[in-house]
C-alpha cells in the first residue's frame, strides 16, 4: 500500500478538487441526452446564479481522463471511460465544485486579479529561463484550443476552491495516526495452502448452455458499428526547401523540446518539423476535399466499417451525426481521412451458435469458481498450511507457487480482510491462509513514512468534510441539470 501511495502520491487528491484546467489531448466529449433549449445550449448545468459552461465541463472531462490515464500508466481508452461512466462522474464533480464556489460567494470569499497574475507568473509551464514568458503562455493557450480569458477565469475559480480547501483542512490527530499505522503498516505471519482445479474437471453440457442462453439472450449482443464512405489524403510529397522549414520552425518551435523541456534547435528538430509541415500542407488539401465531398462533388474512394470498440478511430465523433453527414478531416498516422456516415449497424442479439462460445466461457468460469469455493471451504475447517513467515503490504516477489502478480493480489486481499482464516480464488486455484501472528513494522520504517501518512490522513478527512458539506449545500442551492451524461 505504501509503495502504491508513493508511486501515485501526486494523484492522491480529493476527487472534487480536480482542476478545471488541463492541457491534455484527451478530447472533448460528445453530447447524448442534452437539452438544447436556446437559453441552455451553452451550459450543462446551473447552480444558483453560477452557470457551468459546456467548455468548462469538457476541460474537466479532459483532466479526469488524463488523471485516470496516468493512474493506469497510459492504459486509459474511451471504451474504459464509457464503461466507468466517466461523463456522469465528471458532471457530478463539476456540479459539486460549483456548489462549493456558490458557498464561497455567500461567505464573502473572493479571488483578486493580483492572485491570478501571481499564479500565472509562478507557473513553471509558462516560464523561460526561470521567468514568466508571455509568448510561452499564449502559445500554450493557443495549442490547447482555449482562450486566455477562459483559462484565467478557470484559474480564478481554482484559487477560490483552494481557499475553501485551506479553511476545511484539519491536521491528523495522534489517535488517527496510530489507527492508520496499525491498519496500513501491519505485517502478518501466514500459513498457506494452494488448491488447484484442472480445467478438465469443469464440464458444461448442451442443456446447461441452452438454459443459460434462454435466460440471458439480451446479454449477448453484436457490437454496434458504423459503415463509412471515405476519402484519404496522404502526407504531402511536395519538394520542401530548408527556408520553408525554418520559417515553420520559428512559428512552432515551442512544440519541439527535449526530455528536459529545453527547446530543440532547428537541426535537432528538423525531422519532426518536416513531418509536421507536410501534415499542414496535407490539411489544406483535406479541407478542400472535405467541402467537395460534403457537396457530393467528389466521389468516395473507399469504405470502412468502424466498431464502437475501435480505439484507433474517434468513434465519439460518429455518435452525434446523422446518416449522410460528413465529418471534417481526421488526422491519421500518414495523412487525413474524410468520412461520411453511410449506415449505423445497431447492436442486436446474437444467434445461439454465435453466442455459444461466449456462453461456454462464462459458464465454465462460474462453475470453476463455485467448485473451488466448495473445495476451499471444506478444507478450511481443519486447515494446516505451510508457514511462509511474515508478509506486509510492502512485500514483493513470489509467494509459494504464485507468480509476482498473483502474490501481490493475494497479499492485498489478506490485508483488506479481517478474518483469521480465509481463502482467495485466483484463476484456477484457491489460496487458503491462516494468520498465525501479527506485529507492526519496525519503528524506523514507520518514521520513514510519517509525511506520507500525514498527507493521506489529511486528504481522507478533507474528503469526508467536503462530501458532507456538499450534501448540506445541495439543500440550499437550486441545481438545474441540462445534460445528463452517458
Short mmCIF file of C-alpha atoms in Angstrom, two decimals:
data_model
loop_
_atom_site.label_atom_id
_atom_site.label_comp_id
_atom_site.label_asym_id
_atom_site.label_seq_id
_atom_site.Cartn_x
_atom_site.Cartn_y
_atom_site.Cartn_z
CA UNK A 1 0.00 0.00 0.00
CA UNK A 2 2.80 2.38 0.94
CA UNK A 3 4.57 1.67 -2.35
CA UNK A 4 1.34 2.37 -4.20
CA UNK A 5 0.82 5.62 -2.29
CA UNK A 6 4.37 6.75 -3.03
CA UNK A 7 4.05 5.92 -6.72
CA UNK A 8 0.71 7.70 -7.05
CA UNK A 9 1.22 10.44 -4.48
CA UNK A 10 0.56 13.23 -6.95
CA UNK A 11 -2.76 11.59 -7.82
CA UNK A 12 -3.93 11.11 -4.22
CA UNK A 13 -6.20 14.12 -4.35
CA UNK A 14 -9.77 14.66 -3.32
CA UNK A 15 -11.73 13.99 -6.49
CA UNK A 16 -13.99 17.00 -6.07
CA UNK A 17 -10.99 19.32 -6.31
CA UNK A 18 -9.51 18.06 -9.59
CA UNK A 19 -8.51 21.15 -11.55
CA UNK A 20 -10.81 22.73 -14.09
CA UNK A 21 -7.86 23.49 -16.35
CA UNK A 22 -6.00 20.77 -18.23
CA UNK A 23 -3.56 20.95 -21.12
CA UNK A 24 -4.19 17.39 -22.29
CA UNK A 25 -5.23 15.74 -25.53
CA UNK A 26 -7.99 13.57 -24.11
CA UNK A 27 -10.50 15.14 -26.46
CA UNK A 28 -13.89 16.65 -25.89
CA UNK A 29 -16.99 14.61 -25.26
CA UNK A 30 -19.99 14.18 -27.50
CA UNK A 31 -23.48 15.03 -26.36
CA UNK A 32 -26.21 12.50 -25.73
CA UNK A 33 -29.27 13.34 -23.64
CA UNK A 34 -28.74 17.08 -23.80
CA UNK A 35 -31.34 19.81 -23.56
CA UNK A 36 -30.77 22.20 -26.48
CA UNK A 37 -33.11 24.91 -25.24
CA UNK A 38 -31.65 28.15 -26.65
CA UNK A 39 -31.19 29.58 -23.15
CA UNK A 40 -29.31 26.49 -22.04
CA UNK A 41 -27.31 25.47 -25.09
CA UNK A 42 -24.07 26.95 -23.73
CA UNK A 43 -24.33 25.27 -20.30
CA UNK A 44 -24.55 21.75 -18.91
CA UNK A 45 -25.96 22.86 -15.56
CA UNK A 46 -26.64 25.82 -13.31
CA UNK A 47 -26.09 26.12 -9.54
CA UNK A 48 -27.76 29.17 -8.04
CA UNK A 49 -26.53 32.04 -10.21
CA UNK A 50 -23.44 30.21 -11.46
CA UNK A 51 -23.59 28.52 -14.88
CA UNK A 52 -21.41 25.53 -15.76
CA UNK A 53 -20.45 26.04 -19.39
CA UNK A 54 -20.03 23.29 -21.95
CA UNK A 55 -16.36 24.24 -22.35
CA UNK A 56 -15.74 24.10 -18.59
CA UNK A 57 -17.29 20.64 -18.48
CA UNK A 58 -15.17 19.50 -21.41
CA UNK A 59 -11.96 20.77 -19.80
CA UNK A 60 -12.73 18.97 -16.55
CA UNK A 61 -13.53 15.81 -18.53
CA UNK A 62 -10.17 16.06 -20.29
CA UNK A 63 -8.39 16.45 -16.95
CA UNK A 64 -10.19 13.48 -15.40
CA UNK A 65 -9.33 11.40 -18.46
CA UNK A 66 -5.67 12.36 -18.05
CA UNK A 67 -5.84 11.64 -14.30
CA UNK A 68 -7.06 8.07 -14.88
CA UNK A 69 -4.69 7.63 -17.83
CA UNK A 70 -1.77 8.37 -15.51
CA UNK A 71 -3.19 6.05 -12.86
CA UNK A 72 -3.39 3.27 -15.47
CA UNK A 73 0.11 4.01 -16.82
CA UNK A 74 -1.26 5.20 -20.17
CA UNK A 75 -3.86 2.45 -20.47
CA UNK A 76 -6.99 4.62 -20.45
CA UNK A 77 -9.25 4.34 -23.51
CA UNK A 78 -12.56 5.92 -24.48
CA UNK A 79 -14.19 2.50 -24.07
CA UNK A 80 -12.96 2.25 -20.47
CA UNK A 81 -14.13 5.82 -19.85
CA UNK A 82 -17.60 4.89 -21.09
CA UNK A 83 -17.67 1.69 -19.03
CA UNK A 84 -16.86 3.54 -15.82
CA UNK A 85 -19.42 6.26 -16.60
CA UNK A 86 -16.79 9.00 -16.71
CA UNK A 87 -19.17 11.60 -18.14
CA UNK A 88 -21.51 11.25 -15.15
CA UNK A 89 -18.59 11.25 -12.70
CA UNK A 90 -17.28 14.49 -14.21
CA UNK A 91 -20.73 16.06 -14.28
CA UNK A 92 -21.26 15.33 -10.59
CA UNK A 93 -17.79 16.64 -9.77
CA UNK A 94 -18.18 19.91 -11.67
CA UNK A 95 -21.61 20.47 -10.09
CA UNK A 96 -20.11 19.82 -6.64
CA UNK A 97 -17.29 22.26 -7.40
CA UNK A 98 -19.80 24.91 -8.39
CA UNK A 99 -21.82 24.30 -5.22
CA UNK A 100 -18.66 24.99 -3.20
CA UNK A 101 -17.99 28.11 -5.28
CA UNK A 102 -21.52 29.33 -4.57
CA UNK A 103 -20.84 28.82 -0.87
CA UNK A 104 -17.61 30.82 -1.21
CA UNK A 105 -19.65 33.64 -2.79
CA UNK A 106 -22.08 33.50 0.11
CA UNK A 107 -19.44 33.79 2.84
CA UNK A 108 -17.66 36.61 1.01
CA UNK A 109 -14.55 34.88 -0.32
CA UNK A 110 -13.11 36.41 -3.49
CA UNK A 111 -10.20 35.95 -5.90
CA UNK A 112 -8.32 39.09 -6.89
CA UNK A 113 -6.69 39.84 -10.24
CA UNK A 114 -3.33 40.02 -8.45
CA UNK A 115 -3.78 36.46 -7.17
CA UNK A 116 -4.48 35.23 -10.69
CA UNK A 117 -1.48 37.17 -12.01
CA UNK A 118 0.86 35.77 -9.32
CA UNK A 119 -0.32 32.22 -10.01
CA UNK A 120 0.35 32.68 -13.72
CA UNK A 121 3.81 34.17 -13.41
CA UNK A 122 4.88 31.47 -10.93
CA UNK A 123 3.68 28.57 -13.09
CA UNK A 124 6.80 26.78 -14.47
CA UNK A 125 4.77 25.80 -17.57
CA UNK A 126 4.82 29.43 -18.68
CA UNK A 127 8.41 30.29 -17.78
CA UNK A 128 11.51 30.70 -19.88
CA UNK A 129 14.89 30.73 -18.14
CA UNK A 130 13.08 30.87 -14.79
CA UNK A 131 10.92 33.89 -15.66
CA UNK A 132 7.35 34.25 -16.91
CA UNK A 133 7.29 34.47 -20.71
CA UNK A 134 4.20 35.92 -22.36
CA UNK A 135 4.83 34.17 -25.70
CA UNK A 136 5.18 30.79 -23.99
CA UNK A 137 1.91 31.41 -22.16
CA UNK A 138 -0.08 32.43 -25.23
CA UNK A 139 1.40 29.63 -27.34
CA UNK A 140 0.38 27.08 -24.70
CA UNK A 141 -3.12 28.56 -24.54
CA UNK A 142 -3.41 28.54 -28.33
CA UNK A 143 -2.16 24.96 -28.53
CA UNK A 144 -4.81 23.90 -26.01
CA UNK A 145 -7.53 25.49 -28.14
CA UNK A 146 -8.91 27.70 -25.39
CA UNK A 147 -8.94 31.45 -24.89
CA UNK A 148 -6.68 33.16 -22.36
CA UNK A 149 -9.76 34.75 -20.79
CA UNK A 150 -11.38 31.33 -20.27
CA UNK A 151 -8.18 29.90 -18.82
CA UNK A 152 -7.84 32.79 -16.39
CA UNK A 153 -11.49 32.51 -15.35
CA UNK A 154 -10.93 28.83 -14.65
CA UNK A 155 -7.81 29.71 -12.68
CA UNK A 156 -9.84 32.23 -10.69
CA UNK A 157 -12.28 29.50 -9.69
CA UNK A 158 -9.43 27.17 -8.83
CA UNK A 159 -7.85 29.72 -6.48
CA UNK A 160 -11.22 30.23 -4.81
CA UNK A 161 -11.64 26.47 -4.37
CA UNK A 162 -8.16 26.32 -2.84
CA UNK A 163 -9.14 28.98 -0.30
CA UNK A 164 -12.12 26.90 0.79
CA UNK A 165 -9.88 23.84 0.88
CA UNK A 166 -7.44 25.61 3.21
CA UNK A 167 -10.31 26.57 5.54
CA UNK A 168 -11.50 22.95 5.71
CA UNK A 169 -8.03 21.46 6.20
CA UNK A 170 -7.60 19.63 9.53
CA UNK A 171 -4.37 18.21 10.91
CA UNK A 172 -4.25 14.48 11.78
CA UNK A 173 -4.62 13.67 15.49
CA UNK A 174 -2.24 11.31 17.29
CA UNK A 175 -5.01 8.70 17.56
CA UNK A 176 -5.71 8.90 13.80
CA UNK A 177 -2.02 8.40 13.04
CA UNK A 178 -1.85 5.35 15.31
CA UNK A 179 -5.01 3.92 13.74
CA UNK A 180 -3.67 4.45 10.22
CA UNK A 181 -0.31 2.92 11.08
CA UNK A 182 -1.90 -0.15 12.69
CA UNK A 183 -4.07 -0.80 9.64
CA UNK A 184 -1.57 0.02 6.90
CA UNK A 185 1.81 -0.90 8.40
CA UNK A 186 0.97 -4.25 9.98
CA UNK A 187 2.72 -7.47 9.00
CA UNK A 188 1.22 -10.94 9.32
CA UNK A 189 2.83 -14.34 9.71
CA UNK A 190 0.90 -16.67 7.41
CA UNK A 191 0.37 -20.35 6.82
CA UNK A 192 -0.89 -21.06 3.30
CA UNK A 193 -2.03 -23.91 1.10
CA UNK A 194 -2.98 -23.88 -2.58
CA UNK A 195 -5.79 -25.95 -4.12
CA UNK A 196 -5.81 -26.38 -7.88
CA UNK A 197 -8.70 -27.20 -10.18
CA UNK A 198 -7.96 -28.81 -13.52
CA UNK A 199 -9.97 -27.29 -16.35
CA UNK A 200 -10.96 -30.81 -17.42
CA UNK A 201 -12.95 -31.08 -14.17
CA UNK A 202 -15.21 -28.23 -15.29
CA UNK A 203 -17.84 -29.70 -17.60
CA UNK A 204 -20.73 -27.77 -19.16
CA UNK A 205 -23.26 -29.71 -21.22
CA UNK A 206 -25.58 -28.56 -24.02
CA UNK A 207 -28.65 -28.49 -21.77
CA UNK A 208 -26.98 -26.06 -19.33
CA UNK A 209 -25.77 -23.90 -22.20
CA UNK A 210 -29.22 -23.61 -23.78
CA UNK A 211 -30.91 -22.94 -20.43
CA UNK A 212 -28.43 -20.15 -19.77
CA UNK A 213 -28.96 -18.78 -23.29
CA UNK A 214 -32.75 -18.66 -22.82
CA UNK A 215 -32.36 -16.59 -19.65
CA UNK A 216 -29.61 -14.25 -20.88
CA UNK A 217 -30.21 -13.72 -24.61
CA UNK A 218 -30.15 -9.95 -24.28
CA UNK A 219 -26.69 -10.08 -22.67
CA UNK A 220 -25.10 -11.39 -25.87
CA UNK A 221 -25.32 -8.68 -28.49
CA UNK A 222 -23.42 -7.95 -31.66
CA UNK A 223 -21.17 -4.92 -31.43
CA UNK A 224 -22.57 -1.65 -32.71
CA UNK A 225 -20.65 -0.38 -35.74
CA UNK A 226 -20.70 2.30 -38.43
CA UNK A 227 -20.32 1.91 -42.21
CA UNK A 228 -18.40 4.84 -43.64
CA UNK A 229 -17.70 6.21 -47.10
CA UNK A 230 -14.19 7.61 -47.05
CA UNK A 231 -11.62 9.69 -48.88
CA UNK A 232 -7.99 9.67 -47.78
CA UNK A 233 -5.41 12.39 -48.26
CA UNK A 234 -1.83 11.18 -47.92
CA UNK A 235 1.05 13.14 -46.45
CA UNK A 236 2.23 15.80 -48.88
CA UNK A 237 5.18 14.74 -51.06
CA UNK A 238 5.96 18.28 -52.21
CA UNK A 239 9.64 19.25 -52.51
CA UNK A 240 10.35 21.42 -49.47
CA UNK A 241 13.41 23.61 -49.02
CA UNK A 242 15.13 24.47 -45.76
CA UNK A 243 13.93 28.07 -45.88
CA UNK A 244 10.28 26.97 -45.73
CA UNK A 245 11.03 24.61 -42.87
CA UNK A 246 12.92 27.24 -40.88
CA UNK A 247 10.01 29.70 -41.18
CA UNK A 248 7.63 26.96 -39.98
CA UNK A 249 10.04 26.04 -37.16
CA UNK A 250 10.20 29.64 -35.91
CA UNK A 251 6.40 29.73 -35.66
CA UNK A 252 6.13 26.37 -33.89
CA UNK A 253 9.44 25.89 -32.10
CA UNK A 254 7.76 25.71 -28.68
CA UNK A 255 6.45 22.29 -29.81
CA UNK A 256 9.94 20.82 -30.17
CA UNK A 257 11.50 20.18 -26.78
CA UNK A 258 13.98 17.73 -25.29
CA UNK A 259 13.04 15.42 -22.40
CA UNK A 260 14.42 18.09 -20.08
CA UNK A 261 11.99 20.65 -21.51
CA UNK A 262 14.62 22.61 -23.47
CA UNK A 263 13.58 23.85 -26.94
CA UNK A 264 15.48 21.96 -29.63
CA UNK A 265 17.33 23.92 -32.30
CA UNK A 266 16.30 23.61 -35.95
CA UNK A 267 18.85 20.91 -36.79
CA UNK A 268 17.84 18.75 -33.83
CA UNK A 269 14.13 19.08 -34.60
CA UNK A 270 14.31 19.02 -38.41
CA UNK A 271 12.84 15.52 -38.93
CA UNK A 272 9.79 16.31 -36.79
CA UNK A 273 9.49 19.81 -38.25
CA UNK A 274 9.36 18.44 -41.79
CA UNK A 275 6.74 15.85 -40.87
CA UNK A 276 4.55 18.46 -39.16
CA UNK A 277 4.94 20.82 -42.10
CA UNK A 278 3.85 18.10 -44.53
CA UNK A 279 0.82 17.48 -42.33
CA UNK A 280 -0.01 21.18 -42.52
CA UNK A 281 0.22 21.12 -46.33
CA UNK A 282 -1.95 17.99 -46.47
CA UNK A 283 -4.54 19.58 -44.21
CA UNK A 284 -5.24 22.30 -46.78
CA UNK A 285 -5.91 19.68 -49.44
CA UNK A 286 -8.00 17.65 -46.99
CA UNK A 287 -10.19 20.67 -46.18
CA UNK A 288 -10.73 21.36 -49.88
CA UNK A 289 -11.71 17.72 -50.48
CA UNK A 290 -13.98 17.81 -47.43
CA UNK A 291 -16.01 20.69 -48.88
CA UNK A 292 -16.33 18.94 -52.25
CA UNK A 293 -17.19 15.60 -50.64
CA UNK A 294 -19.78 17.25 -48.42
CA UNK A 295 -21.48 18.72 -51.51
CA UNK A 296 -21.28 15.32 -53.29
CA UNK A 297 -18.93 16.85 -55.87
CA UNK A 298 -16.23 14.29 -55.08
CA UNK A 299 -16.71 10.52 -55.21
CA UNK A 300 -15.94 8.06 -52.44
CA UNK A 301 -12.61 6.28 -52.87
CA UNK A 302 -13.10 3.63 -50.18
CA UNK A 303 -15.38 2.26 -47.47
CA UNK A 304 -14.69 1.45 -43.84
CA UNK A 305 -16.51 -0.32 -41.01
CA UNK A 306 -15.76 1.03 -37.55
CA UNK A 307 -16.81 -0.80 -34.38
CA UNK A 308 -17.50 1.20 -31.22
CA UNK A 309 -14.56 -0.53 -29.51
CA UNK A 310 -12.10 0.65 -32.19
CA UNK A 311 -9.63 2.82 -30.29
CA UNK A 312 -7.76 3.74 -33.49
CA UNK A 313 -10.71 5.88 -34.63
CA UNK A 314 -12.50 8.76 -32.82
CA UNK A 315 -15.81 6.85 -32.61
CA UNK A 316 -17.33 9.54 -30.36
CA UNK A 317 -17.49 11.86 -33.36
CA UNK A 318 -19.84 9.43 -35.12
CA UNK A 319 -22.33 9.29 -32.27
CA UNK A 320 -23.65 12.76 -32.90
CA UNK A 321 -24.07 12.89 -36.68
CA UNK A 322 -26.85 11.63 -38.93
CA UNK A 323 -26.61 9.25 -41.88
CA UNK A 324 -25.33 11.20 -44.88
CA UNK A 325 -23.41 13.77 -42.80
CA UNK A 326 -19.68 14.29 -43.35
CA UNK A 327 -17.02 14.82 -40.69
CA UNK A 328 -14.20 17.32 -41.05
CA UNK A 329 -10.80 15.77 -41.89
CA UNK A 330 -9.45 13.45 -39.20
CA UNK A 331 -5.69 13.24 -38.75
CA UNK A 332 -4.15 9.78 -39.15
CA UNK A 333 -0.57 8.49 -38.94
CA UNK A 334 0.02 9.10 -42.63
CA UNK A 335 -2.32 11.94 -43.58
CA UNK A 336 -6.03 12.65 -43.22
CA UNK A 337 -9.26 10.74 -43.70
CA UNK A 338 -12.63 12.30 -44.55
CA UNK A 339 -15.67 10.18 -43.68
CA UNK A 340 -19.37 10.24 -44.46
CA UNK A 341 -21.72 8.16 -42.32
CA UNK A 342 -23.43 5.65 -44.63
CA UNK A 343 -25.11 3.28 -42.17
CA UNK A 344 -25.44 2.55 -38.46
CA UNK A 345 -25.35 -1.14 -37.52
CA UNK A 346 -27.08 -1.26 -34.14
CA UNK A 347 -26.32 -3.94 -31.55
CA UNK A 348 -28.64 -6.94 -31.98
CA UNK A 349 -28.98 -10.23 -30.06
CA UNK A 350 -26.57 -12.85 -31.40
CA UNK A 351 -27.85 -16.21 -32.60
CA UNK A 352 -27.35 -19.15 -30.22
CA UNK A 353 -24.50 -20.54 -32.33
CA UNK A 354 -22.65 -17.21 -32.40
CA UNK A 355 -23.20 -16.62 -28.69
CA UNK A 356 -22.32 -20.19 -27.66
CA UNK A 357 -18.51 -19.73 -27.31
CA UNK A 358 -19.04 -16.74 -25.01
CA UNK A 359 -21.71 -18.60 -23.01
CA UNK A 360 -19.41 -21.61 -22.54
CA UNK A 361 -16.60 -19.34 -21.33
CA UNK A 362 -18.94 -17.63 -18.87
CA UNK A 363 -20.48 -20.86 -17.53
CA UNK A 364 -17.09 -22.56 -17.14
CA UNK A 365 -15.74 -19.56 -15.25
CA UNK A 366 -18.74 -19.54 -12.90
CA UNK A 367 -18.57 -23.32 -12.36
CA UNK A 368 -14.83 -23.14 -11.71
CA UNK A 369 -15.31 -20.51 -9.01
CA UNK A 370 -18.15 -22.48 -7.37
CA UNK A 371 -16.17 -25.73 -7.37
CA UNK A 372 -13.07 -24.02 -5.95
CA UNK A 373 -15.16 -22.32 -3.26
CA UNK A 374 -16.67 -25.66 -2.20
CA UNK A 375 -13.25 -27.34 -2.02
CA UNK A 376 -11.64 -24.42 -0.18
CA UNK A 377 -14.49 -24.08 2.32
CA UNK A 378 -14.37 -27.81 3.12
CA UNK A 379 -10.59 -27.76 3.67
CA UNK A 380 -10.58 -24.51 5.67
CA UNK A 381 -12.23 -26.12 8.73
CA UNK A 382 -9.22 -28.34 9.50
CA UNK A 383 -6.66 -26.17 7.75
CA UNK A 384 -2.95 -26.77 8.30
CA UNK A 385 -0.82 -24.92 5.81
CA UNK A 386 2.85 -24.18 5.26
CA UNK A 387 4.31 -21.37 7.41
CA UNK A 388 5.71 -18.78 4.96
CA UNK A 389 6.78 -16.28 7.61
CA UNK A 390 5.81 -12.60 7.75
CA UNK A 391 4.34 -10.63 4.86
CA UNK A 392 3.23 -6.99 4.68
CA UNK A 393 1.64 -4.69 2.14
CA UNK A 394 5.21 -3.87 1.15
CA UNK A 395 6.02 -7.50 0.31
CA UNK A 396 7.23 -8.13 -3.23
CA UNK A 397 8.30 -11.24 -5.08
CA UNK A 398 6.74 -14.68 -5.35
CA UNK A 399 4.85 -16.49 -2.61
CA UNK A 400 4.95 -20.27 -2.94
CA UNK A 401 3.84 -21.32 -6.42
CA UNK A 402 2.21 -17.95 -7.18
CA UNK A 403 3.77 -15.56 -9.67
CA UNK A 404 4.55 -11.97 -8.62
CA UNK A 405 1.25 -10.56 -9.84
CA UNK A 406 -0.79 -13.28 -8.10
CA UNK A 407 1.30 -12.87 -4.94
CA UNK A 408 0.59 -9.14 -4.84
CA UNK A 409 -3.14 -9.73 -5.39
CA UNK A 410 -3.16 -12.31 -2.59
CA UNK A 411 -1.28 -10.10 -0.10
CA UNK A 412 -3.61 -7.17 -0.75
CA UNK A 413 -6.60 -9.47 -0.17
CA UNK A 414 -5.20 -10.64 3.18
CA UNK A 415 -4.73 -7.09 4.46
CA UNK A 416 -8.07 -5.88 3.13
CA UNK A 417 -9.91 -8.56 5.16
CA UNK A 418 -10.20 -9.07 8.90
CA UNK A 419 -10.67 -12.85 9.08
CA UNK A 420 -8.09 -15.07 10.74
CA UNK A 421 -8.78 -17.87 8.24
CA UNK A 422 -9.92 -17.30 4.68
CA UNK A 423 -9.20 -18.08 1.04
CA UNK A 424 -8.68 -16.15 -2.17
CA UNK A 425 -9.54 -17.53 -5.63
CA UNK A 426 -7.17 -16.53 -8.42
CA UNK A 427 -7.65 -18.20 -11.79
CA UNK A 428 -7.76 -21.99 -11.43
CA UNK A 429 -6.59 -22.06 -7.82
CA UNK A 430 -7.73 -21.17 -4.32
CA UNK A 431 -5.11 -19.92 -1.85
CA UNK A 432 -6.07 -20.81 1.73
CA UNK A 433 -4.41 -18.94 4.57
CA UNK A 434 -4.36 -18.57 8.33
CA UNK A 435 -2.87 -15.64 10.25
CA UNK A 436 -0.54 -17.10 12.88
CA UNK A 437 0.85 -13.86 14.31
CA UNK A 438 0.65 -10.09 13.79
CA UNK A 439 3.01 -7.21 14.57
CA UNK A 440 3.81 -3.68 13.41
CA UNK A 441 6.64 -2.89 11.04
CA UNK A 442 9.91 -1.66 12.55
CA UNK A 443 9.70 1.82 14.07
CA UNK A 444 12.34 3.07 11.63
CA UNK A 445 10.10 2.12 8.70
CA UNK A 446 7.11 3.85 10.27
CA UNK A 447 9.14 7.06 10.77
CA UNK A 448 10.18 6.86 7.12
CA UNK A 449 6.53 7.21 6.09
CA UNK A 450 5.47 9.96 8.54
CA UNK A 451 4.92 12.66 5.89
CA UNK A 452 3.10 10.28 3.58
CA UNK A 453 0.87 9.07 6.43
CA UNK A 454 0.03 12.63 7.49
CA UNK A 455 -0.80 13.64 3.91
CA UNK A 456 -3.12 10.70 3.40
CA UNK A 457 -4.95 11.15 6.69
CA UNK A 458 -5.44 14.86 5.91
CA UNK A 459 -6.77 14.05 2.45
CA UNK A 460 -9.18 11.42 3.77
CA UNK A 461 -10.50 13.79 6.45
CA UNK A 462 -10.83 16.61 3.96
CA UNK A 463 -12.66 14.37 1.52
CA UNK A 464 -15.18 13.45 4.22
CA UNK A 465 -15.70 17.10 5.16
CA UNK A 466 -16.08 18.12 1.51
CA UNK A 467 -18.66 15.44 0.81
CA UNK A 468 -20.70 16.27 3.90
CA UNK A 469 -20.58 19.97 3.08
CA UNK A 470 -21.79 19.34 -0.47
CA UNK A 471 -24.70 17.22 0.81
CA UNK A 472 -25.78 20.08 3.07
CA UNK A 473 -25.33 22.77 0.44
CA UNK A 474 -27.34 20.85 -2.15
CA UNK A 475 -30.37 21.53 0.03
CA UNK A 476 -29.58 25.25 -0.01
CA UNK A 477 -28.81 25.94 -3.68
CA UNK A 478 -31.05 25.16 -6.63
CA UNK A 479 -29.31 22.84 -9.13
CA UNK A 480 -30.60 22.76 -12.72
CA UNK A 481 -29.05 19.98 -14.79
CA UNK A 482 -29.40 20.26 -18.59
CA UNK A 483 -27.02 17.48 -19.62
CA UNK A 484 -27.45 14.07 -18.00
CA UNK A 485 -24.23 12.34 -19.12
CA UNK A 486 -23.86 8.87 -20.64
#
